[in-house]
GROMACS .gro file of C-alpha atoms in nm:
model
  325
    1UNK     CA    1  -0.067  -2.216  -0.447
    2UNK     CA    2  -0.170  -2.015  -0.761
    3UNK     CA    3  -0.412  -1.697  -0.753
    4UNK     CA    4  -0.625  -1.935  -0.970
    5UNK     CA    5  -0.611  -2.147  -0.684
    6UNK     CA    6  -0.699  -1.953  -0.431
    7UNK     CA    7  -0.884  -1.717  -0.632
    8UNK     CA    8  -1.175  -1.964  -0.688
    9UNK     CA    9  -1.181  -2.045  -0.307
   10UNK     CA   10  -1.346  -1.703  -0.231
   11UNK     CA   11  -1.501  -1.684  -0.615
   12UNK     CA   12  -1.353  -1.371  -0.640
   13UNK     CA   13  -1.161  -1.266  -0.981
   14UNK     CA   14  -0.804  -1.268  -0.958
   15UNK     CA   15  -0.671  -0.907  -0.924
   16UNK     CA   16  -0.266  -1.001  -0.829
   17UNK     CA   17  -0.148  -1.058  -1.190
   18UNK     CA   18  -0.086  -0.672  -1.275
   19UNK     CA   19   0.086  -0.634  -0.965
   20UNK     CA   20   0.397  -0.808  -1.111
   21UNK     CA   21   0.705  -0.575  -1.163
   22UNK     CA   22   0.533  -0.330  -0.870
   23UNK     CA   23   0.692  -0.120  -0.585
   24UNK     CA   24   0.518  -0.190  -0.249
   25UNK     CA   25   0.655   0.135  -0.070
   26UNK     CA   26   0.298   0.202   0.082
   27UNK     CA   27  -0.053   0.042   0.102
   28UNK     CA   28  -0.201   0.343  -0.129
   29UNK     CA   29   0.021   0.205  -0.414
   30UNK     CA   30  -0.240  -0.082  -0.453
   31UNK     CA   31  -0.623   0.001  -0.520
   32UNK     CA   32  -0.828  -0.151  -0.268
   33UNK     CA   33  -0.926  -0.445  -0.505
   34UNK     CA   34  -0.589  -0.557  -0.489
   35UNK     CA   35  -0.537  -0.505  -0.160
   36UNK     CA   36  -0.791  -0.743  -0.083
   37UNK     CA   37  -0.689  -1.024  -0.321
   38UNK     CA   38  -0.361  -1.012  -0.144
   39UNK     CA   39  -0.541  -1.074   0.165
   40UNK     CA   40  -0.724  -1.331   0.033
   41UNK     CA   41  -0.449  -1.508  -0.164
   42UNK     CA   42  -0.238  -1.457   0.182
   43UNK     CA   43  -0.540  -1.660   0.364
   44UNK     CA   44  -0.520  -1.922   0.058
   45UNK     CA   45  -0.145  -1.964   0.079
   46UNK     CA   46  -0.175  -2.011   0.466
   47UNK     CA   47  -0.434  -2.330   0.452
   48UNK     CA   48  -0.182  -2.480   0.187
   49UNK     CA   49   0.083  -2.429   0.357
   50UNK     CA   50  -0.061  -2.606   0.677
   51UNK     CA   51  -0.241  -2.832   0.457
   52UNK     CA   52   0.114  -2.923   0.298
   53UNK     CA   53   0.019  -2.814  -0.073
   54UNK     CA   54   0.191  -2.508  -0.079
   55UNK     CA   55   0.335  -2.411  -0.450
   56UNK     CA   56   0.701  -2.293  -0.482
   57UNK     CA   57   0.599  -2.011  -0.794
   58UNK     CA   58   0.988  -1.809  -0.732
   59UNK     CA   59   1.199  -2.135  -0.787
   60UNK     CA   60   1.516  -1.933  -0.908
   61UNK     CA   61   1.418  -1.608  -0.755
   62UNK     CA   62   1.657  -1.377  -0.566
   63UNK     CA   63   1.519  -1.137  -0.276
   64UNK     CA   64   1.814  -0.871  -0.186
   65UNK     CA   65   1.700  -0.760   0.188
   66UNK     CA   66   1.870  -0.476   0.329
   67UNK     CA   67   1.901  -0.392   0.700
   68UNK     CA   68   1.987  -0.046   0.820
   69UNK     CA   69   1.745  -0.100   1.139
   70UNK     CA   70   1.777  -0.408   1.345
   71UNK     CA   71   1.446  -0.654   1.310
   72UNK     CA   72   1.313  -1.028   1.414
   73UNK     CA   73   1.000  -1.055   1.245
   74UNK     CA   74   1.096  -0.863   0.913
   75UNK     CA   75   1.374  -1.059   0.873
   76UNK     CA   76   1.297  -1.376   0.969
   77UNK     CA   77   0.917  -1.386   0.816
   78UNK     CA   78   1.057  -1.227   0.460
   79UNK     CA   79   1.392  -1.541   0.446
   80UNK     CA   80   1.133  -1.796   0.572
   81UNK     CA   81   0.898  -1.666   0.318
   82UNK     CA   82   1.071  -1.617  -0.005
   83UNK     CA   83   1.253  -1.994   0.096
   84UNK     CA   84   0.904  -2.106   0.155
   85UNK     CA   85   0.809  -2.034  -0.219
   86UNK     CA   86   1.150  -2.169  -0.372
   87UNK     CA   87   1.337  -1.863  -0.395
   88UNK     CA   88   1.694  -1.758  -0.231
   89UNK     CA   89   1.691  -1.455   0.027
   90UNK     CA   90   2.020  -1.302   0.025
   91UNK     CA   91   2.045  -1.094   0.390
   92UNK     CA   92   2.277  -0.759   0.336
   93UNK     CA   93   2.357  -0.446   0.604
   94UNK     CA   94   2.429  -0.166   0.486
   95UNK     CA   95   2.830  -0.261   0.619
   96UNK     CA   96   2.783  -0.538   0.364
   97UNK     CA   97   2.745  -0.281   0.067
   98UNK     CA   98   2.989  -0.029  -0.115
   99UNK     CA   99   2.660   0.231   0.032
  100UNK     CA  100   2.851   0.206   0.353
  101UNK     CA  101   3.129   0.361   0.184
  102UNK     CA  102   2.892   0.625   0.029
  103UNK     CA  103   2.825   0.462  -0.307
  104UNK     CA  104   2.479   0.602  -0.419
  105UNK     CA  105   2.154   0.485  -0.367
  106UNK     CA  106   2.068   0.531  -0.767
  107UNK     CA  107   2.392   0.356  -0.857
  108UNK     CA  108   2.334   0.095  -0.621
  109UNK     CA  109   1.973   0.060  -0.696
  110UNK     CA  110   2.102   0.026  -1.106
  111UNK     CA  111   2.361  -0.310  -1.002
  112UNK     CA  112   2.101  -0.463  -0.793
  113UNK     CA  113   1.846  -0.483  -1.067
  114UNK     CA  114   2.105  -0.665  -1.301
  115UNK     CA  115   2.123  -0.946  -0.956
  116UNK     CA  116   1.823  -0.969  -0.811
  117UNK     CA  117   1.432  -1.007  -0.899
  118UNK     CA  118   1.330  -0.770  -0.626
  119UNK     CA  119   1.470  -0.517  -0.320
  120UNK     CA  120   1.341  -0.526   0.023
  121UNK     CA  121   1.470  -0.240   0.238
  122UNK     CA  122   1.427  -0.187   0.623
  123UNK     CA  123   1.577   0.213   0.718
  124UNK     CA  124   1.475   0.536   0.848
  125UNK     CA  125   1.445   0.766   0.580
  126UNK     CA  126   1.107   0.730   0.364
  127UNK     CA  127   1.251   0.940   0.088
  128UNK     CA  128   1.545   0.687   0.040
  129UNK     CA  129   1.311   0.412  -0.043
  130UNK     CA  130   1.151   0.643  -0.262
  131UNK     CA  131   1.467   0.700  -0.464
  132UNK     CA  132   1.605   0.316  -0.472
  133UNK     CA  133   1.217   0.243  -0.625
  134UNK     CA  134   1.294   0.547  -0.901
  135UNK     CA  135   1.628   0.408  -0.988
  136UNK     CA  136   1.551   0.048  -0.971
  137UNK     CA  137   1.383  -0.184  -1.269
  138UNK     CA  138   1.296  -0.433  -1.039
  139UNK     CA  139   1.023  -0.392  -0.735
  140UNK     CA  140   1.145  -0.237  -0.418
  141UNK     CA  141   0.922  -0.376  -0.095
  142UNK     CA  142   0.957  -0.155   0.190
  143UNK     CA  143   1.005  -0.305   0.522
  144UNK     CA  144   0.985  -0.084   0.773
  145UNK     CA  145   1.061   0.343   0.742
  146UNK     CA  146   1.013   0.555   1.003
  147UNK     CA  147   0.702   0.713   0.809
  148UNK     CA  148   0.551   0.382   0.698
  149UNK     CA  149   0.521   0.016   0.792
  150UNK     CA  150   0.281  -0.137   0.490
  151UNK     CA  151   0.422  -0.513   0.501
  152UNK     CA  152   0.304  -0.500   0.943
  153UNK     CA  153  -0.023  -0.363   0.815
  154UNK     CA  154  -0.131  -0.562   0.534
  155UNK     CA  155  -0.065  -0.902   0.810
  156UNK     CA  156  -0.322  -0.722   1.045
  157UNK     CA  157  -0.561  -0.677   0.739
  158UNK     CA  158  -0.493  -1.086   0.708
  159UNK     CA  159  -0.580  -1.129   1.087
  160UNK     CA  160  -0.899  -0.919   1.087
  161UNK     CA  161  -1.007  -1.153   0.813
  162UNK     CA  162  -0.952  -1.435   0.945
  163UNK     CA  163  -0.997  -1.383   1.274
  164UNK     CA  164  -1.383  -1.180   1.212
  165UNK     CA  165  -1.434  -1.267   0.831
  166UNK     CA  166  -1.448  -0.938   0.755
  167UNK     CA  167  -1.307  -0.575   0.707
  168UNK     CA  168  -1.548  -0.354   0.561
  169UNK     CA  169  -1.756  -0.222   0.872
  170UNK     CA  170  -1.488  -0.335   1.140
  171UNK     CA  171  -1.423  -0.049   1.356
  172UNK     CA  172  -1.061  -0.098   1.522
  173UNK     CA  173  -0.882   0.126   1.789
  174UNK     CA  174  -0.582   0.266   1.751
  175UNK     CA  175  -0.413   0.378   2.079
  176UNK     CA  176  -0.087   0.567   2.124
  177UNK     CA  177   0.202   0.718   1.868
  178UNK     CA  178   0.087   0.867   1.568
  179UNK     CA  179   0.375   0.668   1.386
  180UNK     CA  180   0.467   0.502   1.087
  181UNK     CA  181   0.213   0.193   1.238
  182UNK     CA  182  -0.042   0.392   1.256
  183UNK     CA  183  -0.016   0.600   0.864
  184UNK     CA  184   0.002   0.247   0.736
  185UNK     CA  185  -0.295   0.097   0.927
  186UNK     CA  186  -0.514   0.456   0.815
  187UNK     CA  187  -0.396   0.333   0.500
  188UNK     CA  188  -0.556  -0.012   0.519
  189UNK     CA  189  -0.815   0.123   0.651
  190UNK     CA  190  -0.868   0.326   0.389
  191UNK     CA  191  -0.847   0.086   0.131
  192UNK     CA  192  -1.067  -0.181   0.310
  193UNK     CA  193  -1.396   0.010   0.468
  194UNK     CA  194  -1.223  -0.025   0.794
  195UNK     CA  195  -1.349   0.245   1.091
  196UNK     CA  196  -1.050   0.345   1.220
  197UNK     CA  197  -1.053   0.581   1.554
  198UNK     CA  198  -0.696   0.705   1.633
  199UNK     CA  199  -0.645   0.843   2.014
  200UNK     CA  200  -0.272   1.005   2.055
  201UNK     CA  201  -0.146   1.251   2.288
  202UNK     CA  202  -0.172   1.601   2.194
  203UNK     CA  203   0.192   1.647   2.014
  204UNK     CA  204   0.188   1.325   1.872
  205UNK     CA  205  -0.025   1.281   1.607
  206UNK     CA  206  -0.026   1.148   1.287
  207UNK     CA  207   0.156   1.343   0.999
  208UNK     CA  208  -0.131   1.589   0.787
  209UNK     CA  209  -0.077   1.504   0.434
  210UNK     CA  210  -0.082   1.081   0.532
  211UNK     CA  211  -0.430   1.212   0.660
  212UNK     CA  212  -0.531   1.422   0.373
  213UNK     CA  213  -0.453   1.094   0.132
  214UNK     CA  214  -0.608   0.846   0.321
  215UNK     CA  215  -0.934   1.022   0.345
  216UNK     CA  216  -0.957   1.090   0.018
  217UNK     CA  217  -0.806   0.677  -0.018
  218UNK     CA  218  -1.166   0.618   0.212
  219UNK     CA  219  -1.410   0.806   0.009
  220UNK     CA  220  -1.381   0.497  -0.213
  221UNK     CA  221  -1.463   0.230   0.075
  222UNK     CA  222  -1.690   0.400   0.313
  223UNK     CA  223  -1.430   0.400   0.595
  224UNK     CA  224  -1.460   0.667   0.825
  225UNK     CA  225  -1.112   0.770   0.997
  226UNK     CA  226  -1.162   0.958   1.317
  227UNK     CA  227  -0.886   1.126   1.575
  228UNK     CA  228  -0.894   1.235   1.916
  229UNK     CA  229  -0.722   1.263   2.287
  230UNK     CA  230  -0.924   1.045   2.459
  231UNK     CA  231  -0.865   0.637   2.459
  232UNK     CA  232  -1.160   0.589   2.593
  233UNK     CA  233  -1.377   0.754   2.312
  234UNK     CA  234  -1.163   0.561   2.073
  235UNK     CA  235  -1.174   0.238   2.247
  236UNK     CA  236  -1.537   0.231   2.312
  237UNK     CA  237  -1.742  -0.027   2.099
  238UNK     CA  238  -1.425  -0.112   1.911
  239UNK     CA  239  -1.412  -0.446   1.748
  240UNK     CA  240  -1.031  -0.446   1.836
  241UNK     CA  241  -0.818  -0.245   1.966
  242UNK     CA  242  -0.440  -0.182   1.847
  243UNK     CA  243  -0.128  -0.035   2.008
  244UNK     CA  244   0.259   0.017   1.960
  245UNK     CA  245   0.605   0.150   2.141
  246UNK     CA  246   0.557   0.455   2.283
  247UNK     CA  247   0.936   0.534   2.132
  248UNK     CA  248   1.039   0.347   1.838
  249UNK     CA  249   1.413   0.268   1.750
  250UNK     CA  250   1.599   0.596   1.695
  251UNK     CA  251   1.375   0.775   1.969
  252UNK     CA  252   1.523   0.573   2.257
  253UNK     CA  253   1.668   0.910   2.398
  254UNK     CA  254   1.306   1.022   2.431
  255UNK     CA  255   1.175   0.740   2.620
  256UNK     CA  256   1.108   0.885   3.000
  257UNK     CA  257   0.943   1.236   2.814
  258UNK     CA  258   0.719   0.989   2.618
  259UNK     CA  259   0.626   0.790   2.927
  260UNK     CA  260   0.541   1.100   3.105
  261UNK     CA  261   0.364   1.255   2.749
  262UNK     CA  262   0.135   0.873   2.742
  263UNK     CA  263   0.033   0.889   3.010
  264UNK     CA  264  -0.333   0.771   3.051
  265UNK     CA  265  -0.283   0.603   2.695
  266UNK     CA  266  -0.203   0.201   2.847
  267UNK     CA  267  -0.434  -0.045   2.741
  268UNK     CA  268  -0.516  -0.233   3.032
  269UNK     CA  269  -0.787  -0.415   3.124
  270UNK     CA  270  -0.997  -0.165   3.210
  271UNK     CA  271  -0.957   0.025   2.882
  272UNK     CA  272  -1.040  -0.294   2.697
  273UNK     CA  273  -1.387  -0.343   2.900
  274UNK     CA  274  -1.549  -0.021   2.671
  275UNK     CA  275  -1.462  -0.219   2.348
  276UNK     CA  276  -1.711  -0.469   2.257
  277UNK     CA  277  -1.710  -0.805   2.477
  278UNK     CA  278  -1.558  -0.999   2.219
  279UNK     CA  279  -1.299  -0.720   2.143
  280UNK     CA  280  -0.939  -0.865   2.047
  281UNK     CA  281  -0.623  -0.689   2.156
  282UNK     CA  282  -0.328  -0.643   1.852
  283UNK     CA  283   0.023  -0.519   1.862
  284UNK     CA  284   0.304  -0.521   1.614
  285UNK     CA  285   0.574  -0.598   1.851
  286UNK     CA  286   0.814  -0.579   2.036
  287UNK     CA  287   0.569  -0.462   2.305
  288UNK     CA  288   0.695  -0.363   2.665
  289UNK     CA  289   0.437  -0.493   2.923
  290UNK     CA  290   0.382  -0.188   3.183
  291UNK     CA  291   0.388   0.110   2.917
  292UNK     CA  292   0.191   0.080   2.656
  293UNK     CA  293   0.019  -0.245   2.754
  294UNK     CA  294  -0.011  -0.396   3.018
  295UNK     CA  295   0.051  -0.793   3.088
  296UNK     CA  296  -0.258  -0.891   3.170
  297UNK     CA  297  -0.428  -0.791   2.803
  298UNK     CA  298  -0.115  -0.885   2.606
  299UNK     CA  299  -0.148  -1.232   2.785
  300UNK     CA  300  -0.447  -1.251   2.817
  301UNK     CA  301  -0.720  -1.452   2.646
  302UNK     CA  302  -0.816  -1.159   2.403
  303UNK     CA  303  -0.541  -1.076   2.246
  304UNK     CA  304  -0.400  -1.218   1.940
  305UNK     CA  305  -0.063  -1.043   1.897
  306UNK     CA  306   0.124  -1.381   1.799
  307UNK     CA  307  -0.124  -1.509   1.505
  308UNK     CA  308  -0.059  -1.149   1.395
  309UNK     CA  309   0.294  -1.217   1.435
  310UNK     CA  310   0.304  -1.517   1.246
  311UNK     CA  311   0.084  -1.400   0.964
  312UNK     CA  312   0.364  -1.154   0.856
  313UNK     CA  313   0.501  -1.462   0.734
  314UNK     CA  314   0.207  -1.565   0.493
  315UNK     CA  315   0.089  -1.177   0.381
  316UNK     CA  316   0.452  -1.117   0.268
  317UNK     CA  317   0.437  -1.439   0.045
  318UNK     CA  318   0.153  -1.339  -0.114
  319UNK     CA  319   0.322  -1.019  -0.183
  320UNK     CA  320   0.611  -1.159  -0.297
  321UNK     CA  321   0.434  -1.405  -0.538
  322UNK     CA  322   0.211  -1.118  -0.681
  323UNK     CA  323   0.515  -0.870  -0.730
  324UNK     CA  324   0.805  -1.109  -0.854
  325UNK     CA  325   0.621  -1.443  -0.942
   0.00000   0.00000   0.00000
């Protein structure tokens, strides 16, 4: 489907065009007009897709995706995508590339941008994506640092859409890690009018400066981003509430001091009772029922954790289409 296309669905004015050639390393590198018209071009390219019209606008296009951290949905969303809209995903580790034999990121970022249109990177260190995007001619989509997860967020900006028809005025709970999941959904907040209340343990929240930008990011929207302790201040009147690991990969080590540290932090049912009746429950996944949710929420009839899941799939292509197609 075009951005004409599904431009003229919502009557809105296409806003993806100047995104072509663009770095996607996080949510604040797009202005919150063209955040939403990926939304909406990601809800456009989903009914075509079901409706069997979908367009294939990267016939001859060539995504390099590079894995340092393992993944299901990353992976599998991103190949299914870019082979969705006619291009060729090529899947590399980092074993694959002369960077496991310490080749530089510059250098390697300089031979990929004579190969491919574009660079998607999953890894643990922020400031390496940062340095392929200042090397590279070609846009570098990150997948997944430990600082920042934009791709995750801007599929659970799709699902608030769709599932409420809104964003602006949505207030959504955040409960647990102040993590890369949660800097990227301040971020989205941010950029959509989104009230976001964060509760983490004390010792665990989210980094200052990611703060400092996305409040100044909401100044623009009318979001208001609020952090505290308590889950049940944060989860109270919430149109949804959200929730992650308690110890992402490469914190495994940590795991029984962070169960001890969370306590108090599960969303379980009775956590979900303060948030409004028709509340919906989101995670990123993998979850682990028991910890940081418990089975009968993720199972249960609220929650909508596997449309989120699935709608990784359709944000990324409208990504993809805006920065390579």
């Amino acid at each position: 489907m075009s951005v004409n296309q599904a431009t003229a669905r919502t009557g809105e004015i296409s806003t993806l065009s100047p995104l072509q050639g663009r770095d996607c390393l996080t949510l604040l590198d797009f202005t919150p007009r063209e955040i939403q018209g990926l939304v909406d071009e990601a809800l456009g390219m989903k009914q075509a897709w079901k409706e069997g019209k979908a367009d294939r606008p990267l016939t001859g296009k060539t995504l390099a995706m590079i894995f340092d951290k393992p993944s299901t949905r990353t992976r599998i969303s991103f190949e299914t995508g870019m082979a969705q809209l006619g291009g060729h995903p090529l899947h590399l580790n980092r074993g694959d590339l002369q960077l496991g034999r310490g080749e530089s990121l510059p250098d390697t970022a300089r031979v990929l941008s004579g190969y491919v249109d574009a660079v998607l990177i999953r890894t643990f260190s922020h400031e390496a994506v940062e340095e392929l995007a200042r090397h590279a001619s070609i846009p570098i989509i990150n997948g997944l640092t430990d600082l920042h997860h934009p791709c995750q967020a801007l599929a659970d900006l799709l699902t608030l859409k769709e599932s409420r028809g809104r964003l602006a005025g949505l207030t959504l709970a955040y409960i647990g890690d102040g993590n890369n999941m949660l800097h990227s959904l301040l971020e989205a907040a941010a950029a959509t009018g989104i009230h976001l209340r964060a509760a983490t343990p004390q010792g665990y929240e989210p980094d200052p400066a990611i703060i400092r930008r996305a409040r100044k990011a909401a100044t623009r929207t009318g979001a208001d981003l609020y952090f505290t302790s308590d889950p049940r201040e944060a989860a109270t009147g919430a149109d949804a509430i959200y929730t992650d690991v308690w110890a992402s990969m490469g914190q495994e080590e940590e795991k029984e001091r962070r169960i001890r540290d969370f306590a108090g932090f599960q969303v379980d049912p009775a956590l979900m009772s303060l948030a409004k009746p028709d509340a919906l429950f989101m995670h990123c996944l993998p979850a682990y029922r028991g910890l940081e949710v418990s089975a009968e929420v993720i199972d249960g009839p609220r929650s909508i954790v596997f449309p989120q899941a699935e709608n990784r799939l359709h944000a990324q292509k409208a990504l993809l289409a805006a920065l390579i197609g």
